[in-house]
XYZ file of C-alpha atoms in Angstrom:
569
model
C -68.758 53.640 -22.297
C -65.917 54.998 -20.166
C -62.266 54.150 -19.616
C -60.064 53.990 -16.548
C -56.296 54.149 -16.566
C -54.280 52.249 -13.997
C -51.219 50.075 -13.662
C -51.156 46.846 -15.643
C -50.305 44.422 -12.844
C -51.071 41.111 -14.513
C -51.228 40.717 -18.282
C -54.060 39.234 -20.297
C -57.595 40.222 -21.127
C -60.772 39.672 -19.169
C -64.335 40.372 -20.284
C -67.077 39.861 -17.689
C -69.567 41.692 -15.445
C -68.273 43.654 -12.454
C -68.465 42.203 -8.955
C -68.037 45.148 -6.605
C -66.376 44.141 -3.371
C -67.585 47.038 -1.291
C -68.168 46.935 2.431
C -71.896 47.602 2.950
C -73.393 50.079 5.355
C -74.576 48.137 8.405
C -75.956 51.087 10.357
C -79.292 50.298 12.053
C -81.896 52.077 14.145
C -81.320 51.061 17.804
C -84.958 51.520 18.659
C -86.631 49.715 21.530
C -89.433 47.231 20.887
C -92.632 46.175 22.536
C -93.328 42.947 20.675
C -90.429 40.717 21.630
C -91.953 37.766 19.754
C -91.387 39.514 16.440
C -87.770 40.270 17.347
C -87.195 36.685 18.458
C -88.541 35.473 15.116
C -86.258 37.891 13.256
C -83.311 36.604 15.285
C -84.279 33.017 14.445
C -84.431 33.791 10.720
C -81.095 35.593 10.874
C -79.473 32.560 12.499
C -80.974 30.269 9.878
C -79.711 32.449 6.996
C -76.283 32.771 8.584
C -76.004 29.004 8.992
C -76.840 28.438 5.334
C -74.278 31.033 4.217
C -71.547 29.615 6.440
C -72.270 26.130 5.098
C -71.873 27.372 1.515
C -68.667 29.204 2.389
C -67.315 26.155 4.218
C -68.011 23.828 1.288
C -66.544 26.250 -1.217
C -63.444 26.926 0.876
C -62.877 23.218 1.456
C -63.226 22.451 -2.247
C -60.942 25.161 -3.557
C -58.638 25.989 -0.644
C -58.504 22.739 1.296
C -59.835 21.486 4.605
C -57.267 23.392 6.648
C -58.576 26.800 5.560
C -62.172 25.629 5.868
C -61.656 25.096 9.598
C -61.825 28.889 10.005
C -65.441 28.778 8.857
C -66.139 25.737 11.031
C -64.990 27.759 14.053
C -67.519 30.464 13.184
C -70.286 27.884 12.961
C -69.435 26.830 16.514
C -69.870 30.419 17.715
C -73.240 30.607 15.992
C -74.434 27.447 17.697
C -73.163 28.345 21.176
C -76.266 28.145 23.486
C -74.850 30.755 25.900
C -74.382 33.215 23.019
C -77.924 32.748 21.758
C -79.398 32.938 25.260
C -77.568 36.206 25.948
C -78.991 37.768 22.773
C -82.485 36.535 23.595
C -82.200 38.005 27.084
C -81.294 41.400 25.588
C -84.369 41.257 23.361
C -86.520 40.475 26.376
C -85.140 43.622 28.002
C -86.660 45.654 25.161
C -83.826 45.889 22.611
C -84.479 45.159 18.981
C -82.594 42.170 17.523
C -79.848 44.325 15.950
C -79.121 46.120 19.222
C -79.295 42.919 21.263
C -76.830 41.209 18.943
C -74.431 44.172 18.942
C -74.429 44.466 22.739
C -73.725 40.770 23.254
C -71.047 40.673 20.540
C -69.262 43.623 22.166
C -69.313 41.965 25.583
C -68.066 38.647 24.198
C -65.324 40.277 22.118
C -64.108 42.390 25.033
C -64.160 39.442 27.427
C -62.253 37.155 25.065
C -59.725 39.869 24.184
C -58.840 40.290 27.860
C -58.212 36.587 28.471
C -54.686 35.355 29.135
C -55.140 32.310 26.937
C -53.963 33.103 23.394
C -56.373 30.606 21.856
C -59.345 32.313 23.476
C -58.070 35.739 22.403
C -58.024 34.511 18.829
C -61.790 33.794 18.996
C -62.501 37.552 18.920
C -62.228 37.624 15.134
C -64.692 34.727 14.820
C -67.169 36.465 17.115
C -66.934 39.714 15.160
C -67.355 37.916 11.829
C -70.391 35.921 12.937
C -72.010 39.006 14.490
C -71.419 40.984 11.299
C -73.020 38.284 9.163
C -76.011 37.957 11.500
C -76.440 41.743 11.519
C -76.334 41.909 7.716
C -79.091 39.279 7.577
C -81.181 41.227 10.095
C -80.827 44.426 8.079
C -81.263 42.631 4.750
C -77.906 43.641 3.262
C -75.669 41.201 1.388
C -72.066 40.939 2.529
C -69.478 40.632 -0.209
C -68.013 37.164 -0.063
C -65.590 35.760 -2.588
C -66.451 32.206 -1.632
C -70.057 32.708 -2.710
C -69.261 33.855 -6.254
C -70.614 31.214 -8.612
C -70.341 32.903 -12.028
C -67.611 34.566 -14.071
C -66.937 38.119 -12.861
C -64.324 40.839 -12.727
C -63.596 41.716 -9.129
C -63.683 45.438 -8.368
C -62.373 46.689 -5.031
C -60.675 49.603 -3.387
C -57.880 47.255 -2.345
C -57.268 43.546 -2.030
C -55.214 42.626 0.978
C -53.148 39.430 0.651
C -55.415 37.507 3.038
C -58.357 38.235 0.717
C -56.474 37.602 -2.487
C -55.560 34.062 -1.493
C -59.302 33.237 -1.524
C -59.627 34.040 -5.215
C -61.140 31.236 -7.225
C -59.767 31.408 -10.742
C -62.744 29.483 -12.068
C -64.957 32.529 -11.523
C -62.656 35.524 -10.953
C -61.581 36.442 -14.495
C -60.089 39.850 -13.797
C -59.244 42.290 -11.018
C -59.513 46.071 -10.754
C -58.386 47.971 -7.650
C -57.889 51.600 -6.713
C -54.848 50.829 -4.589
C -51.652 48.932 -5.319
C -48.644 48.895 -7.575
C -47.025 46.494 -9.981
C -45.083 44.788 -7.213
C -47.711 44.812 -4.471
C -48.294 41.327 -3.149
C -51.852 41.289 -4.440
C -50.528 42.032 -7.924
C -47.957 39.268 -7.586
C -50.632 36.811 -6.508
C -52.861 37.853 -9.394
C -49.972 37.072 -11.754
C -49.327 33.739 -10.041
C -52.988 32.854 -10.642
C -52.716 34.199 -14.194
C -55.653 36.559 -13.633
C -55.502 39.833 -15.635
C -55.338 42.772 -13.241
C -55.275 46.563 -13.320
C -54.391 48.254 -10.029
C -53.781 51.790 -8.846
C -56.796 53.393 -10.528
C -56.923 55.732 -7.516
C -60.638 56.491 -7.008
C -61.540 55.242 -10.471
C -63.756 52.355 -9.389
C -66.180 54.567 -7.515
C -68.578 54.783 -10.481
C -68.461 51.113 -11.406
C -71.823 49.551 -10.669
C -72.286 45.949 -9.650
C -72.991 43.801 -12.731
C -71.973 46.334 -15.368
C -69.924 44.843 -18.273
C -66.163 45.427 -17.986
C -63.042 44.781 -20.028
C -59.704 44.526 -18.205
C -56.595 44.948 -20.326
C -53.827 43.902 -17.962
C -51.102 44.619 -20.506
C -52.051 48.240 -21.094
C -53.398 48.995 -17.610
C -56.792 49.881 -19.021
C -60.343 49.218 -17.836
C -63.274 49.773 -20.163
C -66.627 50.219 -18.461
C -69.787 49.214 -20.316
C -68.041 48.802 -23.717
C -69.940 49.438 -26.938
C -70.327 46.464 -29.291
C -67.439 47.399 -31.617
C -64.979 47.685 -28.742
C -66.187 44.437 -27.221
C -65.727 42.625 -30.565
C -62.212 44.080 -30.888
C -61.181 42.760 -27.495
C -62.823 39.359 -28.046
C -60.687 38.971 -31.182
C -57.604 40.158 -29.295
C -58.337 37.624 -26.567
C -58.550 34.887 -29.177
C -55.147 35.867 -30.605
C -53.606 35.794 -27.117
C -54.969 32.306 -26.499
C -53.530 31.071 -29.810
C -50.154 32.657 -28.990
C -50.141 30.834 -25.672
C -50.733 27.521 -27.435
C -47.699 28.011 -29.700
C -45.467 28.317 -26.639
C -46.305 24.727 -25.678
C -43.408 23.705 -27.929
C -41.029 24.947 -25.215
C -42.356 22.502 -22.637
C -39.787 19.920 -23.742
C -36.987 22.328 -24.708
C -34.045 22.881 -22.296
C -33.458 26.396 -20.976
C -30.297 26.801 -23.031
C -29.160 29.875 -24.940
C -28.244 29.820 -28.610
C -24.545 29.542 -27.658
C -25.057 26.617 -25.270
C -25.303 28.286 -21.845
C -27.917 26.591 -19.656
C -29.867 28.264 -16.864
C -32.772 27.024 -14.744
C -36.280 28.399 -15.091
C -38.399 27.614 -12.071
C -41.658 28.820 -10.541
C -42.834 30.897 -7.593
C -45.610 29.344 -5.506
C -47.719 30.283 -2.494
C -49.510 26.968 -1.835
C -49.619 23.345 -2.916
C -52.131 24.045 -5.693
C -49.618 26.312 -7.473
C -47.294 23.354 -8.064
C -49.624 22.002 -10.713
C -49.188 25.251 -12.652
C -45.378 25.100 -12.296
C -45.267 21.554 -13.660
C -47.862 22.259 -16.364
C -45.722 25.138 -17.642
C -42.490 23.138 -17.654
C -40.922 24.578 -14.501
C -37.663 22.861 -13.564
C -38.275 23.357 -9.864
C -39.598 25.849 -7.346
C -37.450 28.914 -6.816
C -39.635 30.553 -4.192
C -42.254 29.002 -1.945
C -43.846 31.902 -0.038
C -44.675 30.093 3.193
C -46.225 33.146 4.855
C -49.557 32.297 3.233
C -49.730 29.268 5.530
C -50.091 31.752 8.367
C -52.834 33.877 6.795
C -56.629 33.503 6.770
C -56.658 31.801 10.127
C -56.937 32.810 13.740
C -53.738 31.227 15.058
C -50.342 29.884 14.096
C -50.184 26.709 11.998
C -48.965 23.741 13.982
C -45.764 21.869 13.203
C -47.771 18.931 11.860
C -49.900 21.166 9.621
C -46.783 22.729 8.167
C -45.036 19.366 7.802
C -47.966 18.050 5.754
C -47.790 21.035 3.405
C -43.993 20.927 2.966
C -44.027 17.166 2.414
C -46.789 17.537 -0.167
C -44.808 20.196 -2.031
C -41.624 18.122 -2.062
C -43.403 14.931 -3.095
C -45.246 16.687 -5.931
C -41.981 18.192 -7.171
C -40.468 14.670 -7.450
C -36.910 15.555 -6.404
C -36.785 18.723 -8.467
C -35.081 21.471 -6.422
C -37.500 23.364 -4.189
C -36.459 26.605 -2.476
C -38.570 27.385 0.565
C -38.484 30.872 2.056
C -39.102 30.979 5.779
C -41.991 33.134 7.030
C -41.941 36.627 5.519
C -44.555 38.393 7.642
C -44.692 42.141 8.167
C -44.797 45.073 5.770
C -48.184 44.723 4.049
C -48.631 41.160 5.349
C -49.753 41.526 8.925
C -51.216 38.849 11.175
C -53.706 40.188 13.698
C -53.271 37.213 16.009
C -49.543 37.900 16.441
C -50.265 41.254 18.030
C -47.429 42.958 16.199
C -46.953 46.616 17.158
C -48.160 49.295 14.742
C -45.246 51.006 13.046
C -44.814 54.229 11.102
C -42.672 52.523 8.466
C -43.617 48.828 8.469
C -41.453 48.012 5.449
C -38.460 49.308 7.381
C -39.534 47.774 10.650
C -40.181 44.488 12.359
C -40.687 42.009 9.540
C -39.492 38.751 7.963
C -36.327 37.300 9.545
C -36.468 40.002 12.215
C -39.725 38.525 13.543
C -38.416 34.966 13.184
C -35.339 35.774 15.239
C -37.342 37.801 17.759
C -40.016 35.123 18.223
C -37.953 32.027 17.895
C -40.696 29.597 18.941
C -42.494 30.411 15.666
C -39.282 30.097 13.658
C -38.182 26.859 15.289
C -41.584 25.264 14.668
C -41.333 26.097 10.991
C -37.763 24.863 10.717
C -38.568 21.539 12.417
C -41.468 21.008 10.004
C -39.189 21.748 7.049
C -36.371 19.537 8.292
C -38.697 16.605 8.918
C -40.176 17.004 5.427
C -36.732 17.275 3.797
C -36.376 13.517 3.298
C -39.286 13.599 0.843
C -37.553 15.642 -1.852
C -34.818 18.111 -2.731
C -35.159 20.968 -0.234
C -33.328 24.268 -0.108
C -34.115 26.746 2.688
C -33.569 30.483 2.504
C -34.047 33.317 4.960
C -35.770 36.576 3.885
C -34.718 40.172 4.540
C -31.210 39.406 5.761
C -29.302 42.671 6.243
C -26.298 41.804 8.358
C -24.091 38.765 8.781
C -25.136 38.253 12.403
C -28.752 37.699 11.311
C -27.756 35.012 8.831
C -25.446 33.329 11.323
C -28.120 33.252 14.032
C -30.810 31.956 11.675
C -28.487 29.265 10.341
C -27.372 28.249 13.845
C -31.000 27.854 14.961
C -31.700 25.705 11.909
C -28.662 23.511 12.617
C -29.642 23.244 16.305
C -33.113 21.997 15.390
C -31.610 19.597 12.882
C -29.328 18.102 15.511
C -32.202 17.767 17.980
C -34.208 15.817 15.407
C -31.283 13.566 14.597
C -30.699 12.960 18.313
C -34.330 11.919 18.579
C -33.872 9.468 15.728
C -35.902 11.514 13.224
C -34.302 11.440 9.769
C -33.285 14.679 8.048
C -31.877 15.029 4.528
C -28.125 15.588 4.415
C -28.170 17.638 1.208
C -30.259 20.636 2.308
C -28.776 23.876 0.974
C -29.068 26.943 3.230
C -29.240 30.266 1.452
C -30.543 33.788 1.824
C -32.469 36.402 -0.047
C -30.590 39.480 -1.119
C -33.131 42.271 -0.720
C -31.259 45.051 1.016
C -28.417 47.177 -0.375
C -26.373 46.240 2.698
C -26.575 42.536 1.887
C -25.689 43.157 -1.757
C -22.681 45.324 -0.937
C -21.074 42.687 1.312
C -22.156 39.614 -0.624
C -18.518 38.485 -0.577
C -18.802 38.003 3.210
C -22.190 36.314 3.089
C -21.132 33.900 0.360
C -18.577 32.326 2.677
C -21.448 31.064 4.853
C -24.430 30.813 2.486
C -24.888 28.048 -0.073
C -26.757 30.288 -2.501
C -28.304 33.706 -3.037
C -31.769 34.502 -4.321
C -32.194 38.148 -5.230
C -35.623 39.520 -4.368
C -35.718 42.367 -6.829
C -39.067 43.798 -5.704
C -37.727 44.686 -2.274
C -34.179 45.347 -3.463
C -35.501 48.066 -5.805
C -37.670 49.464 -3.035
C -34.777 49.749 -0.618
C -32.227 50.916 -3.191
C -34.435 53.895 -4.053
C -35.896 54.320 -0.552
C -39.373 54.334 -2.130
C -42.341 52.372 -0.772
C -43.469 50.124 -3.614
C -47.064 50.298 -2.345
C -47.182 54.081 -2.685
C -48.436 55.263 -6.086
C -47.014 58.743 -5.517
C -43.479 57.391 -5.662
C -44.156 54.563 -8.112
C -41.956 56.314 -10.686
C -39.021 55.187 -8.547
C -39.697 51.548 -9.263
C -36.869 51.352 -11.832
C -35.812 47.727 -12.362
C -33.409 48.519 -15.233
C -31.642 51.363 -13.456
C -27.837 50.998 -13.505
C -27.806 51.084 -9.697
C -29.872 47.886 -9.617
C -27.811 46.224 -12.338
C -24.570 47.058 -10.563
C -25.884 45.688 -7.262
C -26.858 42.436 -8.993
C -23.438 42.319 -10.652
C -21.715 42.588 -7.250
C -23.780 39.698 -5.879
C -23.234 37.454 -8.917
C -19.469 38.049 -9.049
C -19.086 37.354 -5.317
C -21.079 34.119 -5.577
C -19.396 32.802 -8.710
C -15.929 33.362 -7.245
C -16.874 30.817 -4.574
C -18.685 28.492 -6.957
C -22.127 29.359 -5.566
C -25.265 29.944 -7.599
C -27.497 33.035 -7.765
C -31.180 33.141 -8.567
C -33.694 35.913 -9.167
C -37.123 35.414 -7.616
C -38.507 38.945 -7.945
C -40.660 40.241 -10.767
C -37.617 40.998 -12.932
C -37.077 37.264 -13.506
C -39.995 37.055 -15.951
C -39.638 40.554 -17.420
C -38.826 40.449 -21.148
C -36.601 43.527 -20.970
C -34.821 42.347 -17.830
C -34.134 38.785 -18.998
C -31.289 39.704 -21.429
C -29.769 41.937 -18.735
C -29.919 39.235 -16.069
C -28.612 36.581 -18.419
C -25.705 38.850 -19.346
C -24.974 39.486 -15.677
C -24.672 35.732 -15.094
C -27.843 34.851 -13.196
C -28.117 31.061 -12.877
C -31.783 30.622 -11.974
C -34.882 32.564 -13.016
C -37.880 32.025 -10.739
C -41.172 33.515 -11.870
C -44.918 33.136 -11.963
C -45.655 29.802 -13.665
C -47.591 31.419 -16.498
C -44.441 33.317 -17.569
C -42.130 30.272 -17.753
C -42.662 29.216 -21.377
C -42.427 32.750 -22.727
C -39.177 33.268 -20.809
C -37.740 29.972 -22.056
C -38.686 30.873 -25.603
C -36.831 34.181 -25.233
C -33.745 32.686 -23.578
C -33.249 30.025 -26.254
C -32.925 32.805 -28.832
C -30.318 34.827 -26.901
C -26.525 34.517 -26.974
C -24.919 34.689 -23.535
C -21.487 35.766 -24.738
C -22.931 38.564 -26.844
C -25.065 39.718 -23.923
C -21.989 39.942 -21.689
C -20.409 42.260 -24.269
C -23.542 44.408 -24.422
C -23.487 44.624 -20.606
C -20.149 46.402 -20.709
C -21.841 49.260 -22.557
C -25.160 49.048 -20.699
C -23.443 49.510 -17.348
C -22.098 52.865 -18.563
C -25.612 54.212 -19.172
C -27.059 56.618 -16.634
C -30.799 55.988 -16.386
C -33.471 53.296 -16.359
C -34.950 54.690 -19.588
C -31.634 54.627 -21.403
C -31.117 50.997 -20.460
C -34.618 49.870 -21.450
C -34.345 51.766 -24.728
C -31.004 50.092 -25.503
C -32.450 46.643 -24.775
C -35.456 47.300 -27.009
C -33.245 48.468 -29.873
C -30.522 45.817 -29.651
C -31.625 42.787 -27.649
C -35.330 42.129 -28.263
């Protein structure tokens, strides 16, 4: 038995065998051959195996992720069945190459040819060609590729890192826990793990290197601990602890029908963060009073091209209909930083979090932005929609984004397409610059939503994905509290509301601070809603405001958290 220490990124306990998501070695011997019949037979078997695997992946993706995402796999099946592709490989075998070499040569030619085409759609086929070739090669060599869609039993996923495009494929039915070497508490993979309510420990550095596929693991997401091959006593201890956690969760069901009102009668809204239509069920099941953050960027991931206006309209309409007129805040595309899209051809940057991302891309590539806005506006008549722009730093950005939205709205109305008249247009406050001049922004924005993950990152000039500077992720630091105070006071003077949609919203230590500062809406992972409501109903808003006067005189994050623990929990 051994233990790993990491960062507890998503609370809860998981006990299951390890599933190591490690890229296999696909090196082969490029030897020539004399018996081409044998190589042709090997190629035939590889194609047959690849077809069966793609069929399984397609069915699984369609079942759990929807038909739209499954079309990616369908496109790969088309490559596999392309007669010209298969003929080219066969011809290479006839020239004396073994099947692996023949496949690699043809794949390289195809990928290069498609990449040089002017047509964007054809360029996007390069990824499909590479993926199909990789799967065929693995079948030729006899090596299994890791594939989340093929997991059919309960496991704990172990990986060096989980990029967002991979994390969105997680099937909660089988993935019971996550362990990664890379990542921090506010990395997007960690956030997604929390939204799926999957216990996760990240940032174990090179700790997973000795974890063997299938070995029993325990993931303690609260303590940031991973136990490898636990002895029986330890396993029994954690099974009992897991049982207690489940019972505690059941007792919170009482708060499903309780308003989010403090002991002295101050009511706030507790809503949920979502990344797709499936997440809405969790928001409603946990008593969410709306959606405070719909991360639309995941519509753009795991595919080879931009989603069409109709595809987006269907998703937005579905979200609004399922929310049944409960307020739904949709964030426009927040791509960039750690969420890249290969098909956009974005330039590589030294500091991507400080570079071309979020609203900067939307304003720079307005055809993408306008498509999204039209889809949102057309869907607006199906519910209660609020739209907000991410990563706004200066007033000109907000004005331009808002003017584009209003232009598209007018075009739709001119064309006789109905658009809701009560759409609120707001912005995320994620940069110190936006917070400092909130009094200017509030004259043109209907609401603010503070994205604390990025606000903390930019306030301390510390990359939140970098473990070496993770000590600078200080959500309770007086600098953060004062920035939030500035935003809230500016908004309330104009009668506008302020929400929190970053990780602080569901943080037990942060909740009394945010309530005392006057936050109106708390948007969090659905699984945290009932616990937060339970806590808020026991707090006194007026008393918290008095405590804040003292708290804002403290100097450090630790002093603030210690004060909250001693006086407010």
